[in-house]
């Protein structure tokens, strides 16, 4: 991986930091996308010291802001015209109903809209780095989600798990759709369930987190998809424990995927 430029969002803690560590240990140039400067700097310094890899960079962005996602994509491509791996890892799970700066429900904004927009805007750099890989961290909880196009976010009864599941369902569906659309571009797109892991993600009681595997276990499938030659020609698949797995029937509904794609483009301003 010494000749590869890899981006990891949400890289200052949890699965994201463990993923960045694994890529750094493999010799890659790793771009850590973080929201908080202090935490990002701490993670950068820690990973440089732990891996001995000096080719790590900190990039700051608030993924709850579409304008900030656009700025990030522009600046990343200016600094790195060829990108080989993009891991959309950042995510939130929120007990309270919150909204992004653009007025979208916050889980939808961070878990779906931000990675969709960032990936689409980085297409020129990914194509320049082909064969390139896009890896989207989804969740088995996508089976709890249902897409709804009939009500504004503020009009819905809020359920943390259903809302989180909806955002991860959309993540998987757009991964499949993008894999088909980019089939001839030399860019693979896959998604994954990292496992139920002890992370900073909300919605889980402290006593339960103590019983769960740590972040390194959650990063294994992301690292497998980013580095393994076994999946070099694989695209449009959902993985769990480094193996292909089945996603819900809804993710294979082509008409629903097309409608989601169109609606997502409208929401992020790409229509």
Backbone as CSV, one residue per row, in Angstrom:
resi,resn,N_x,N_y,N_z,CA_x,CA_y,CA_z,C_x,C_y,C_z
1,UNK,0.820,-1.218,0.000,0.000,0.000,0.000,0.855,1.270,0.000
2,UNK,2.165,1.146,-0.153,3.038,2.312,-0.025,2.819,3.349,-1.112
3,UNK,2.186,2.966,-2.215,1.935,3.914,-3.292,0.472,4.355,-3.336
4,UNK,-0.283,4.073,-2.274,-1.713,4.350,-2.260,-2.040,5.542,-1.361
5,UNK,-2.990,6.347,-1.829,-3.536,7.439,-1.032,-4.928,7.007,-0.567
6,UNK,-5.113,6.983,0.743,-6.352,6.460,1.330,-6.997,7.504,2.230
7,UNK,-8.303,7.663,2.102,-9.068,8.582,2.938,-9.926,7.770,3.903
8,UNK,-9.930,8.176,5.169,-10.805,7.562,6.169,-11.555,8.672,6.877
9,UNK,-12.875,8.682,6.782,-13.657,9.687,7.517,-13.967,9.175,8.914
10,UNK,-14.115,10.109,9.840,-14.346,9.723,11.236,-13.161,8.980,11.809
11,UNK,-11.945,9.496,11.549,-10.719,8.742,11.842,-10.091,9.075,13.183
12,UNK,-10.750,9.892,14.002,-10.104,10.270,15.262,-10.403,9.312,16.408
13,UNK,-11.327,8.345,16.192,-11.649,7.417,17.276,-12.278,6.159,16.699
14,UNK,-12.435,5.157,17.570,-13.192,3.959,17.232,-12.707,3.214,16.005
15,UNK,-13.661,2.726,15.222,-13.345,1.929,14.037,-12.542,2.746,13.036
16,UNK,-12.861,4.033,12.909,-12.139,4.869,11.959,-10.658,4.966,12.278
17,UNK,-10.339,5.178,13.549,-8.926,5.276,13.933,-8.233,3.934,13.772
18,UNK,-8.909,2.858,14.112,-8.324,1.525,13.933,-8.086,1.227,12.454
19,UNK,-8.993,1.673,11.606,-8.819,1.488,10.165,-7.637,2.299,9.657
20,UNK,-7.551,3.549,10.091,-6.424,4.390,9.694,-5.110,3.791,10.159
21,UNK,-5.095,3.213,11.358,-3.881,2.586,11.861,-3.451,1.416,10.977
22,UNK,-4.420,0.589,10.600,-4.101,-0.551,9.750,-3.552,-0.132,8.401
23,UNK,-4.122,0.897,7.811,-3.626,1.389,6.522,-2.239,2.001,6.665
24,UNK,-2.019,2.731,7.768,-0.700,3.323,8.011,0.355,2.247,8.212
25,UNK,0.003,1.192,8.926,0.943,0.090,9.121,1.287,-0.601,7.808
26,UNK,0.359,-0.558,6.854,0.607,-1.147,5.540,1.406,-0.220,4.634
27,UNK,1.701,0.983,5.115,2.554,1.898,4.368,1.836,2.925,3.531
28,UNK,0.518,2.992,3.616,-0.250,3.921,2.789,-0.108,5.357,3.280
29,UNK,-0.349,6.291,2.369,-0.572,7.678,2.765,-2.024,7.777,3.209
30,UNK,-2.247,8.163,4.455,-3.593,8.124,5.025,-4.046,9.541,5.366
31,UNK,-5.204,9.912,4.820,-5.802,11.213,5.077,-6.921,11.020,6.080
32,UNK,-6.724,11.536,7.289,-7.695,11.379,8.370,-8.673,12.553,8.333
33,UNK,-9.927,12.269,8.040,-10.953,13.315,8.024,-11.650,13.320,9.383
34,UNK,-11.544,14.430,10.084,-12.101,14.543,11.434,-12.844,15.871,11.566
35,UNK,-13.752,15.929,12.509,-14.516,17.158,12.730,-13.837,18.077,13.734
36,UNK,-13.248,17.491,14.768,-12.691,18.269,15.873,-11.163,18.371,15.723
37,UNK,-10.635,19.586,15.756,-9.201,19.785,15.539,-8.361,19.136,16.628
38,UNK,-8.739,19.340,17.873,-7.940,18.807,18.974,-7.918,17.278,18.955
39,UNK,-9.074,16.657,18.804,-9.123,15.200,18.775,-8.441,14.649,17.540
40,UNK,-8.595,15.349,16.433,-7.928,14.909,15.212,-6.412,14.974,15.336
41,UNK,-5.917,16.042,15.942,-4.472,16.185,16.136,-3.942,15.110,17.065
42,UNK,-4.672,14.820,18.127,-4.261,13.760,19.053,-4.189,12.417,18.329
43,UNK,-5.185,12.124,17.508,-5.191,10.856,16.772,-4.047,10.803,15.776
44,UNK,-3.795,11.913,15.093,-2.704,11.971,14.121,-1.371,11.695,14.794
45,UNK,-1.113,12.368,15.894,0.156,12.185,16.597,0.290,10.760,17.123
46,UNK,-0.793,10.219,17.650,-0.769,8.856,18.180,-0.464,7.842,17.076
47,UNK,-1.103,7.988,15.935,-0.918,7.025,14.851,0.471,7.136,14.227
48,UNK,0.977,8.348,14.120,2.340,8.505,13.603,3.344,7.812,14.524
49,UNK,3.176,8.006,15.829,4.096,7.394,16.792,3.955,5.879,16.811
50,UNK,2.722,5.386,16.714,2.479,3.941,16.813,2.918,3.187,15.568
51,UNK,2.813,3.813,14.398,3.090,3.095,13.145,4.427,3.450,12.524
52,UNK,5.012,4.577,12.915,6.256,5.015,12.291,6.059,5.513,10.869
53,UNK,4.822,5.711,10.478,4.516,6.184,9.131,4.347,7.702,9.171
54,UNK,5.217,8.461,8.487,5.086,9.925,8.524,4.055,10.459,7.532
55,UNK,3.524,9.587,6.679,2.649,10.042,5.594,1.170,10.015,6.018
56,UNK,0.905,10.690,7.118,-0.453,10.811,7.624,-0.826,12.296,7.645
57,UNK,-2.041,12.602,7.261,-2.477,13.992,7.188,-3.829,14.150,7.881
58,UNK,-4.017,15.281,8.520,-5.295,15.606,9.153,-6.058,16.585,8.285
59,UNK,-7.322,16.222,7.998,-8.215,17.080,7.234,-9.480,17.300,8.058
60,UNK,-9.839,18.559,8.223,-10.974,18.898,9.070,-12.219,19.177,8.225
61,UNK,-13.345,18.637,8.662,-14.613,18.898,7.980,-15.764,18.504,8.886
62,UNK,-16.841,19.266,8.793,-18.087,18.942,9.481,-18.998,18.277,8.459
63,UNK,-19.154,16.964,8.572,-19.924,16.223,7.577,-21.421,16.457,7.704
64,UNK,-21.841,17.224,8.713,-23.249,17.603,8.821,-23.561,18.827,7.967
65,UNK,-22.552,19.362,7.281,-22.722,20.526,6.421,-22.353,20.153,4.994
66,UNK,-23.299,20.262,4.079,-23.020,19.938,2.678,-21.992,20.899,2.089
67,UNK,-22.001,22.150,2.518,-21.006,23.112,2.038,-19.608,22.695,2.472
68,UNK,-19.494,22.180,3.696,-18.187,21.752,4.182,-17.726,20.490,3.459
69,UNK,-18.649,19.612,3.118,-18.299,18.425,2.332,-17.757,18.847,0.963
70,UNK,-18.398,19.834,0.353,-17.934,20.323,-0.942,-16.544,20.945,-0.829
71,UNK,-16.331,21.745,0.218,-15.003,22.331,0.423,-13.952,21.254,0.606
72,UNK,-14.270,20.257,1.433,-13.339,19.167,1.689,-12.968,18.461,0.393
73,UNK,-13.956,18.111,-0.406,-13.691,17.390,-1.657,-12.796,18.200,-2.582
74,UNK,-13.059,19.487,-2.669,-12.257,20.348,-3.527,-10.806,20.412,-3.063
75,UNK,-10.614,20.576,-1.763,-9.265,20.702,-1.224,-8.516,19.373,-1.279
76,UNK,-9.211,18.271,-1.042,-8.565,16.969,-1.136,-8.040,16.720,-2.540
77,UNK,-8.862,17.008,-3.543,-8.448,16.751,-4.921,-7.331,17.682,-5.365
78,UNK,-7.312,18.889,-4.851,-6.230,19.809,-5.185,-4.895,19.300,-4.640
79,UNK,-4.940,18.707,-3.456,-3.715,18.197,-2.835,-3.346,16.813,-3.338
80,UNK,-4.352,16.011,-3.691,-4.121,14.619,-4.118,-4.984,14.331,-5.350
81,UNK,-4.470,14.624,-6.533,-5.263,14.426,-7.753,-5.638,12.975,-8.017
82,UNK,-4.905,12.038,-7.431,-5.243,10.617,-7.563,-5.468,10.031,-6.175
83,UNK,-6.644,9.459,-5.970,-6.997,8.825,-4.698,-7.328,7.367,-4.981
84,UNK,-6.813,6.467,-4.155,-6.939,5.032,-4.425,-7.976,4.331,-3.553
85,UNK,-8.183,4.838,-2.333,-9.145,4.216,-1.415,-9.903,5.314,-0.675
86,UNK,-11.219,5.219,-0.689,-12.067,6.110,0.104,-12.919,5.250,1.025
87,UNK,-12.743,5.426,2.326,-13.525,4.684,3.306,-14.445,5.661,4.024
88,UNK,-15.720,5.588,3.685,-16.740,6.422,4.328,-17.163,5.729,5.621
89,UNK,-16.468,6.083,6.688,-16.650,5.415,7.970,-17.457,6.233,8.968
90,UNK,-17.383,7.558,8.883,-18.009,8.423,9.885,-19.504,8.165,9.981
91,UNK,-20.015,8.165,11.194,-21.438,7.946,11.388,-21.872,8.387,12.767
92,UNK,-23.178,8.621,12.909,-23.739,9.001,14.200,-24.997,8.187,14.462
93,UNK,-25.280,7.974,15.738,-26.550,7.413,16.198,-27.004,8.289,17.355
94,UNK,-28.170,8.880,17.219,-28.578,9.941,18.139,-29.886,9.613,18.833
95,UNK,-29.891,9.741,20.141,-31.089,9.460,20.914,-32.151,10.549,20.726
96,UNK,-31.710,11.783,20.513,-32.638,12.896,20.360,-32.711,13.329,18.898
97,UNK,-33.879,13.792,18.509,-34.112,14.260,17.144,-33.330,15.547,16.921
98,UNK,-32.372,15.527,15.999,-31.562,16.704,15.710,-31.495,16.913,14.202
99,UNK,-31.102,18.132,13.811,-31.070,18.490,12.400,-29.704,19.053,12.021
100,UNK,-29.351,18.862,10.764,-28.095,19.391,10.242,-28.237,20.871,9.920
101,UNK,-27.115,21.495,9.565,-27.149,22.909,9.199,-27.992,23.147,7.959
102,UNK,-28.190,22.109,7.152,-28.991,22.225,5.929,-30.441,21.845,6.143
103,UNK,-30.816,21.497,7.397,-32.195,21.205,7.715,-32.601,19.754,7.578
104,UNK,-31.639,18.863,7.370,-31.950,17.436,7.268,-31.796,16.774,8.640
105,UNK,-32.579,15.714,8.854,-32.392,14.915,10.068,-30.925,14.521,10.139
106,UNK,-30.317,14.620,11.321,-28.856,14.581,11.415,-28.255,13.217,11.072
107,UNK,-28.905,12.128,11.448,-28.370,10.815,11.072,-28.391,10.642,9.555
108,UNK,-29.475,11.087,8.925,-29.573,11.021,7.471,-28.479,11.868,6.820
109,UNK,-28.233,13.035,7.369,-27.242,13.952,6.804,-25.829,13.389,6.883
110,UNK,-25.457,12.876,8.057,-24.076,12.424,8.264,-23.841,11.018,7.700
111,UNK,-24.815,10.124,7.886,-24.622,8.721,7.515,-24.898,8.442,6.049
112,UNK,-25.702,9.291,5.412,-26.051,9.037,4.011,-25.675,10.173,3.066
113,UNK,-26.183,11.377,3.328,-25.954,12.465,2.388,-24.477,12.816,2.253
114,UNK,-23.768,12.905,3.368,-22.358,13.301,3.328,-21.497,12.312,2.543
115,UNK,-21.555,11.000,2.841,-20.729,10.084,2.057,-21.138,10.020,0.584
116,UNK,-22.429,10.155,0.305,-22.886,10.166,-1.089,-22.263,11.338,-1.841
117,UNK,-22.367,12.536,-1.262,-21.838,13.724,-1.920,-20.322,13.674,-2.026
118,UNK,-19.647,13.290,-0.954,-18.182,13.236,-0.977,-17.697,12.262,-2.042
119,UNK,-18.313,11.100,-2.107,-17.903,10.094,-3.085,-18.117,10.596,-4.508
120,UNK,-19.267,11.179,-4.755,-19.566,11.682,-6.106,-18.592,12.803,-6.511
121,UNK,-18.281,13.692,-5.577,-17.390,14.793,-5.904,-15.949,14.341,-6.096
122,UNK,-15.576,13.243,-5.462,-14.203,12.735,-5.595,-14.036,11.806,-6.799
123,UNK,-15.065,11.666,-7.600,-14.990,10.756,-8.750,-13.770,11.016,-9.645
124,UNK,-13.444,12.270,-10.009,-12.264,12.471,-10.863,-10.973,11.944,-10.250
125,UNK,-10.782,12.172,-8.954,-9.562,11.701,-8.295,-9.554,10.183,-8.165
126,UNK,-10.714,9.582,-7.897,-10.799,8.126,-7.815,-10.544,7.497,-9.178
127,UNK,-11.078,8.104,-10.229,-10.837,7.590,-11.581,-9.362,7.708,-11.938
128,UNK,-8.730,8.789,-11.495,-7.300,8.959,-11.747,-6.470,7.933,-10.980
129,UNK,-6.995,7.447,-9.875,-6.300,6.447,-9.073,-6.691,5.023,-9.398
130,UNK,-7.508,4.842,-10.418,-8.006,3.503,-10.762,-6.860,2.539,-11.051
131,UNK,-7.020,1.270,-10.574,-8.190,0.721,-9.878,-8.302,1.269,-8.446
132,UNK,-9.433,1.903,-8.178,-9.680,2.518,-6.872,-10.817,1.790,-6.173
133,UNK,-10.887,1.991,-4.870,-11.904,1.294,-4.070,-12.643,2.278,-3.170
134,UNK,-13.968,2.195,-3.181,-14.811,2.939,-2.253,-15.441,1.934,-1.305
135,UNK,-15.321,2.194,-0.014,-15.844,1.282,1.007,-16.761,2.079,1.922
136,UNK,-18.013,1.679,2.006,-18.997,2.358,2.839,-19.337,1.501,4.052
137,UNK,-19.139,2.065,5.233,-19.442,1.335,6.465,-20.939,1.464,6.737
138,UNK,-21.655,0.376,6.564,-23.097,0.338,6.777,-23.365,-0.353,8.111
139,UNK,-24.420,-1.132,8.190,-24.745,-1.830,9.429,-25.815,-2.876,9.164
140,UNK,-25.771,-3.929,9.945,-26.838,-4.925,9.891,-28.169,-4.314,10.305
141,UNK,-28.119,-3.202,10.990,-29.342,-2.524,11.416,-30.102,-1.898,10.246
142,UNK,-29.560,-2.008,9.046,-30.312,-1.502,7.896,-31.639,-2.250,7.748
143,UNK,-31.717,-3.444,8.326,-32.959,-4.211,8.228,-34.094,-3.574,9.033
144,UNK,-33.770,-2.642,9.954,-34.789,-1.932,10.734,-35.330,-0.719,9.984
145,UNK,-34.656,-0.322,8.911,-34.996,0.919,8.234,-35.998,0.753,7.111
146,UNK,-36.774,1.792,6.884,-37.707,1.859,5.758,-37.568,3.241,5.126
147,UNK,-37.429,3.274,3.823,-37.344,4.552,3.142,-38.722,5.194,3.079
148,UNK,-38.750,6.508,3.310,-40.010,7.244,3.239,-39.783,8.520,2.441
149,UNK,-40.611,8.729,1.463,-40.514,9.921,0.633,-41.747,10.811,0.787
150,UNK,-42.627,10.464,1.738,-43.932,11.110,1.813,-44.049,12.163,2.901
151,UNK,-42.983,12.375,3.680,-43.087,13.336,4.780,-41.740,14.001,5.014
152,UNK,-41.787,15.254,5.383,-40.559,15.957,5.733,-40.011,15.378,7.029
153,UNK,-38.674,15.437,7.234,-38.083,14.835,8.444,-38.724,15.313,9.742
154,UNK,-39.073,16.591,9.828,-39.645,17.116,11.055,-41.051,16.623,11.342
155,UNK,-41.698,16.018,10.345,-43.058,15.549,10.526,-43.119,14.082,10.952
156,UNK,-41.986,13.428,11.020,-41.970,12.012,11.353,-41.809,11.803,12.863
157,UNK,-42.445,10.771,13.357,-42.192,10.358,14.741,-40.776,9.804,14.807
158,UNK,-39.982,10.316,15.725,-38.560,9.968,15.742,-38.296,8.693,16.523
159,UNK,-37.616,7.756,15.879,-37.112,6.549,16.520,-35.632,6.433,16.169
160,UNK,-34.786,6.422,17.173,-33.350,6.389,16.928,-32.945,5.191,16.068
161,UNK,-33.431,4.013,16.422,-32.987,2.817,15.720,-33.551,2.746,14.298
162,UNK,-34.814,3.121,14.149,-35.404,3.114,12.814,-34.718,4.146,11.919
163,UNK,-34.440,5.321,12.478,-33.807,6.381,11.707,-32.382,6.010,11.331
164,UNK,-31.665,5.420,12.282,-30.308,4.940,11.985,-30.363,3.853,10.912
165,UNK,-31.294,2.920,11.073,-31.447,1.859,10.096,-31.769,2.384,8.717
166,UNK,-32.607,3.419,8.653,-32.953,4.024,7.360,-31.711,4.600,6.691
167,UNK,-30.877,5.270,7.465,-29.678,5.867,6.874,-28.717,4.799,6.363
168,UNK,-28.634,3.671,7.063,-27.736,2.606,6.629,-28.337,1.794,5.481
169,UNK,-29.667,1.696,5.442,-30.317,1.098,4.282,-29.996,1.911,3.036
170,UNK,-30.103,3.226,3.138,-29.775,4.097,2.009,-28.310,3.965,1.615
171,UNK,-27.444,3.797,2.604,-26.013,3.622,2.339,-25.770,2.387,1.472
172,UNK,-26.409,1.288,1.807,-26.223,0.053,1.043,-26.823,0.187,-0.349
173,UNK,-28.015,0.768,-0.439,-28.678,0.901,-1.732,-27.885,1.779,-2.687
174,UNK,-27.341,2.883,-2.202,-26.554,3.745,-3.079,-25.197,3.116,-3.392
175,UNK,-24.687,2.275,-2.506,-23.449,1.542,-2.817,-23.672,0.631,-4.014
176,UNK,-24.774,-0.104,-3.996,-25.085,-1.003,-5.113,-25.302,-0.215,-6.399
177,UNK,-26.028,0.895,-6.286,-26.327,1.699,-7.477,-25.054,2.307,-8.053
178,UNK,-24.204,2.809,-7.187,-22.959,3.426,-7.639,-22.030,2.395,-8.262
179,UNK,-22.009,1.188,-7.699,-21.175,0.125,-8.268,-21.565,-0.153,-9.713
180,UNK,-22.851,-0.157,-9.994,-23.308,-0.385,-11.361,-22.952,0.779,-12.272
181,UNK,-23.139,1.986,-11.792,-22.894,3.164,-12.616,-21.406,3.371,-12.892
182,UNK,-20.555,2.919,-11.983,-19.118,3.110,-12.155,-18.400,1.837,-12.600
183,UNK,-19.154,0.882,-13.083,-18.566,-0.411,-13.441,-17.427,-0.278,-14.446
184,UNK,-17.553,0.670,-15.372,-16.528,0.849,-16.401,-15.506,1.924,-16.041
185,UNK,-15.563,2.437,-14.839,-14.666,3.518,-14.427,-13.434,3.024,-13.701
186,UNK,-13.385,1.725,-13.395,-12.251,1.207,-12.651,-12.325,1.522,-11.171
187,UNK,-13.543,1.786,-10.675,-13.747,2.107,-9.259,-14.729,1.102,-8.681
188,UNK,-14.290,0.292,-7.739,-15.193,-0.647,-7.083,-15.869,0.045,-5.910
189,UNK,-17.089,-0.385,-5.623,-17.848,0.171,-4.498,-18.468,-0.980,-3.722
190,UNK,-18.064,-1.128,-2.470,-18.609,-2.170,-1.611,-19.001,-1.576,-0.267
191,UNK,-19.802,-2.303,0.481,-20.250,-1.838,1.793,-20.146,-2.986,2.792
192,UNK,-20.324,-2.684,4.066,-20.061,-3.713,5.070,-20.782,-3.454,6.371
193,UNK,-20.965,-4.526,7.104,-21.382,-4.479,8.506,-20.131,-4.736,9.342
194,UNK,-19.712,-3.781,10.201,-18.469,-3.958,10.948,-18.580,-4.867,12.160
195,UNK,-19.813,-5.269,12.494,-20.041,-6.014,13.722,-20.572,-5.080,14.797
196,UNK,-21.018,-5.654,15.887,-21.472,-4.859,17.036,-20.249,-4.630,17.914
197,UNK,-19.770,-3.402,17.907,-18.458,-3.071,18.452,-18.583,-1.996,19.523
198,UNK,-17.651,-1.977,20.463,-17.566,-0.921,21.460,-16.965,0.318,20.808
199,UNK,-17.813,1.266,20.423,-17.357,2.508,19.801,-17.995,3.694,20.517
200,UNK,-17.733,4.899,19.975,-18.315,6.108,20.533,-19.717,6.369,20.011
201,UNK,-20.219,5.475,19.159,-21.566,5.640,18.622,-22.562,5.612,19.766
202,UNK,-23.551,6.500,19.712,-24.523,6.584,20.790,-25.516,5.443,20.762
203,UNK,-26.443,5.470,21.719,-27.546,4.526,21.717,-27.286,3.206,22.395
204,UNK,-26.148,3.068,23.061,-25.814,1.787,23.681,-25.420,2.013,25.145
205,UNK,-26.025,1.291,26.084,-25.680,1.481,27.496,-24.236,1.082,27.780
206,UNK,-23.649,1.746,28.779,-22.250,1.518,29.103,-21.936,0.086,29.483
207,UNK,-22.835,-0.568,30.231,-22.564,-1.938,30.658,-22.458,-2.880,29.469
208,UNK,-23.252,-2.593,28.412,-23.214,-3.450,27.233,-21.925,-3.257,26.440
209,UNK,-21.474,-1.999,26.355,-20.263,-1.697,25.598,-19.049,-2.422,26.167
210,UNK,-19.040,-2.611,27.492,-17.911,-3.284,28.123,-17.802,-4.752,27.706
211,UNK,-18.889,-5.325,27.230,-18.903,-6.736,26.844,-18.564,-6.953,25.369
212,UNK,-18.457,-5.869,24.613,-18.326,-5.981,23.160,-16.866,-5.988,22.715
213,UNK,-16.595,-6.531,21.522,-15.245,-6.453,20.944,-14.836,-5.000,20.740
214,UNK,-13.537,-4.766,20.684,-13.030,-3.407,20.547,-12.947,-3.014,19.067
215,UNK,-12.535,-1.757,18.844,-12.585,-1.170,17.504,-11.746,-1.923,16.484
216,UNK,-10.626,-2.522,16.915,-9.780,-3.246,15.962,-10.565,-4.343,15.252
217,UNK,-11.446,-5.006,15.979,-12.264,-6.053,15.370,-13.219,-5.456,14.346
218,UNK,-13.750,-4.273,14.632,-14.673,-3.633,13.716,-14.009,-3.131,12.448
219,UNK,-12.692,-2.912,12.498,-11.970,-2.394,11.331,-11.529,-3.492,10.367
220,UNK,-11.629,-4.742,10.763,-11.063,-5.817,9.944,-11.677,-5.900,8.559
221,UNK,-12.992,-5.785,8.466,-13.631,-5.920,7.157,-13.326,-4.715,6.285
222,UNK,-13.291,-3.529,6.862,-12.901,-2.341,6.092,-11.491,-2.500,5.533
223,UNK,-10.573,-2.976,6.356,-9.195,-3.157,5.905,-9.094,-4.259,4.850
224,UNK,-9.878,-5.307,5.019,-9.901,-6.380,4.023,-10.339,-5.825,2.669
225,UNK,-11.411,-5.041,2.656,-11.917,-4.504,1.398,-10.969,-3.463,0.812
226,UNK,-10.197,-2.796,1.651,-9.282,-1.757,1.177,-7.975,-2.318,0.646
227,UNK,-7.558,-3.468,1.152,-6.195,-3.924,0.859,-6.084,-5.300,0.200
228,UNK,-7.061,-6.159,0.370,-6.895,-7.548,-0.072,-6.985,-7.686,-1.594
229,UNK,-6.038,-8.418,-2.194,-6.144,-8.706,-3.630,-7.326,-9.617,-3.944
230,UNK,-7.848,-10.304,-2.950,-8.975,-11.223,-3.177,-10.243,-10.495,-3.612
231,UNK,-10.350,-9.201,-3.289,-11.557,-8.452,-3.644,-11.257,-7.351,-4.660
232,UNK,-10.124,-7.469,-5.321,-9.727,-6.443,-6.288,-10.753,-6.275,-7.402
233,UNK,-11.416,-7.355,-7.768,-12.382,-7.304,-8.874,-13.825,-7.425,-8.398
234,UNK,-14.050,-7.241,-7.101,-15.388,-7.372,-6.532,-15.999,-5.985,-6.346
235,UNK,-17.244,-5.809,-6.772,-17.925,-4.535,-6.603,-19.419,-4.782,-6.451
236,UNK,-20.055,-3.893,-5.702,-21.489,-4.000,-5.513,-21.904,-5.110,-4.575
237,UNK,-21.080,-5.359,-3.543,-21.390,-6.422,-2.591,-21.421,-5.872,-1.166
238,UNK,-22.088,-6.626,-0.314,-22.209,-6.317,1.109,-21.439,-7.395,1.866
239,UNK,-20.565,-6.977,2.793,-19.690,-7.898,3.499,-19.931,-7.850,5.003
240,UNK,-19.650,-8.964,5.646,-19.633,-9.062,7.097,-18.565,-10.088,7.465
241,UNK,-17.737,-9.772,8.432,-16.639,-10.658,8.848,-15.767,-11.044,7.659
242,UNK,-15.508,-10.071,6.802,-14.618,-10.226,5.645,-15.147,-11.181,4.587
243,UNK,-16.432,-11.496,4.665,-17.034,-12.398,3.674,-18.300,-11.773,3.111
244,UNK,-18.640,-12.104,1.863,-19.909,-11.613,1.318,-21.068,-12.073,2.177
245,UNK,-22.046,-11.195,2.353,-23.216,-11.499,3.173,-24.466,-11.021,2.434
246,UNK,-25.620,-11.413,2.960,-26.888,-11.017,2.348,-27.393,-9.732,2.999
247,UNK,-27.815,-8.808,2.176,-28.497,-7.619,2.673,-29.991,-7.795,2.444
248,UNK,-30.782,-6.894,2.990,-32.232,-7.045,2.949,-32.768,-7.003,1.518
249,UNK,-33.963,-7.520,1.346,-34.588,-7.549,0.025,-34.756,-6.143,-0.543
250,UNK,-35.026,-5.174,0.332,-35.234,-3.805,-0.140,-34.017,-3.253,-0.861
251,UNK,-32.819,-3.672,-0.470,-31.610,-3.137,-1.099,-31.483,-3.571,-2.552
252,UNK,-32.233,-4.609,-2.948,-32.156,-5.126,-4.315,-33.334,-4.673,-5.174
253,UNK,-34.146,-3.783,-4.643,-35.286,-3.241,-5.379,-34.773,-2.117,-6.284
254,UNK,-34.634,-2.399,-7.557,-34.023,-1.440,-8.481,-34.842,-0.158,-8.622
255,UNK,-36.156,-0.291,-8.632,-37.000,0.898,-8.751,-36.851,1.791,-7.522
256,UNK,-36.807,1.180,-6.342,-36.633,1.945,-5.111,-35.249,2.583,-5.062
257,UNK,-34.243,1.846,-5.522,-32.889,2.409,-5.569,-32.826,3.614,-6.499
258,UNK,-33.478,3.521,-7.646,-33.470,4.628,-8.602,-34.156,5.861,-8.011
259,UNK,-35.245,5.637,-7.293,-35.947,6.762,-6.681,-35.101,7.391,-5.574
260,UNK,-34.454,6.551,-4.772,-33.570,7.063,-3.725,-32.431,7.870,-4.336
261,UNK,-31.833,7.359,-5.405,-30.738,8.055,-6.070,-31.178,9.446,-6.518
262,UNK,-32.338,9.510,-7.167,-32.852,10.777,-7.660,-33.126,11.744,-6.518
263,UNK,-33.731,11.248,-5.443,-34.043,12.098,-4.308,-32.774,12.567,-3.600
264,UNK,-31.784,11.680,-3.485,-30.532,12.054,-2.833,-29.789,13.101,-3.649
265,UNK,-29.761,12.937,-4.959,-29.134,13.960,-5.803,-29.814,15.319,-5.605
266,UNK,-31.124,15.318,-5.503,-31.838,16.565,-5.288,-31.465,17.186,-3.945
267,UNK,-31.362,16.355,-2.912,-31.082,16.870,-1.567,-29.671,17.451,-1.459
268,UNK,-28.712,16.846,-2.133,-27.331,17.339,-2.027,-26.985,18.355,-3.106
269,UNK,-27.917,18.610,-4.030,-27.692,19.626,-5.046,-26.937,19.141,-6.258
270,UNK,-27.043,17.855,-6.575,-26.389,17.322,-7.768,-27.377,17.058,-8.907
271,UNK,-28.671,17.277,-8.663,-29.673,16.976,-9.681,-29.501,17.890,-10.889
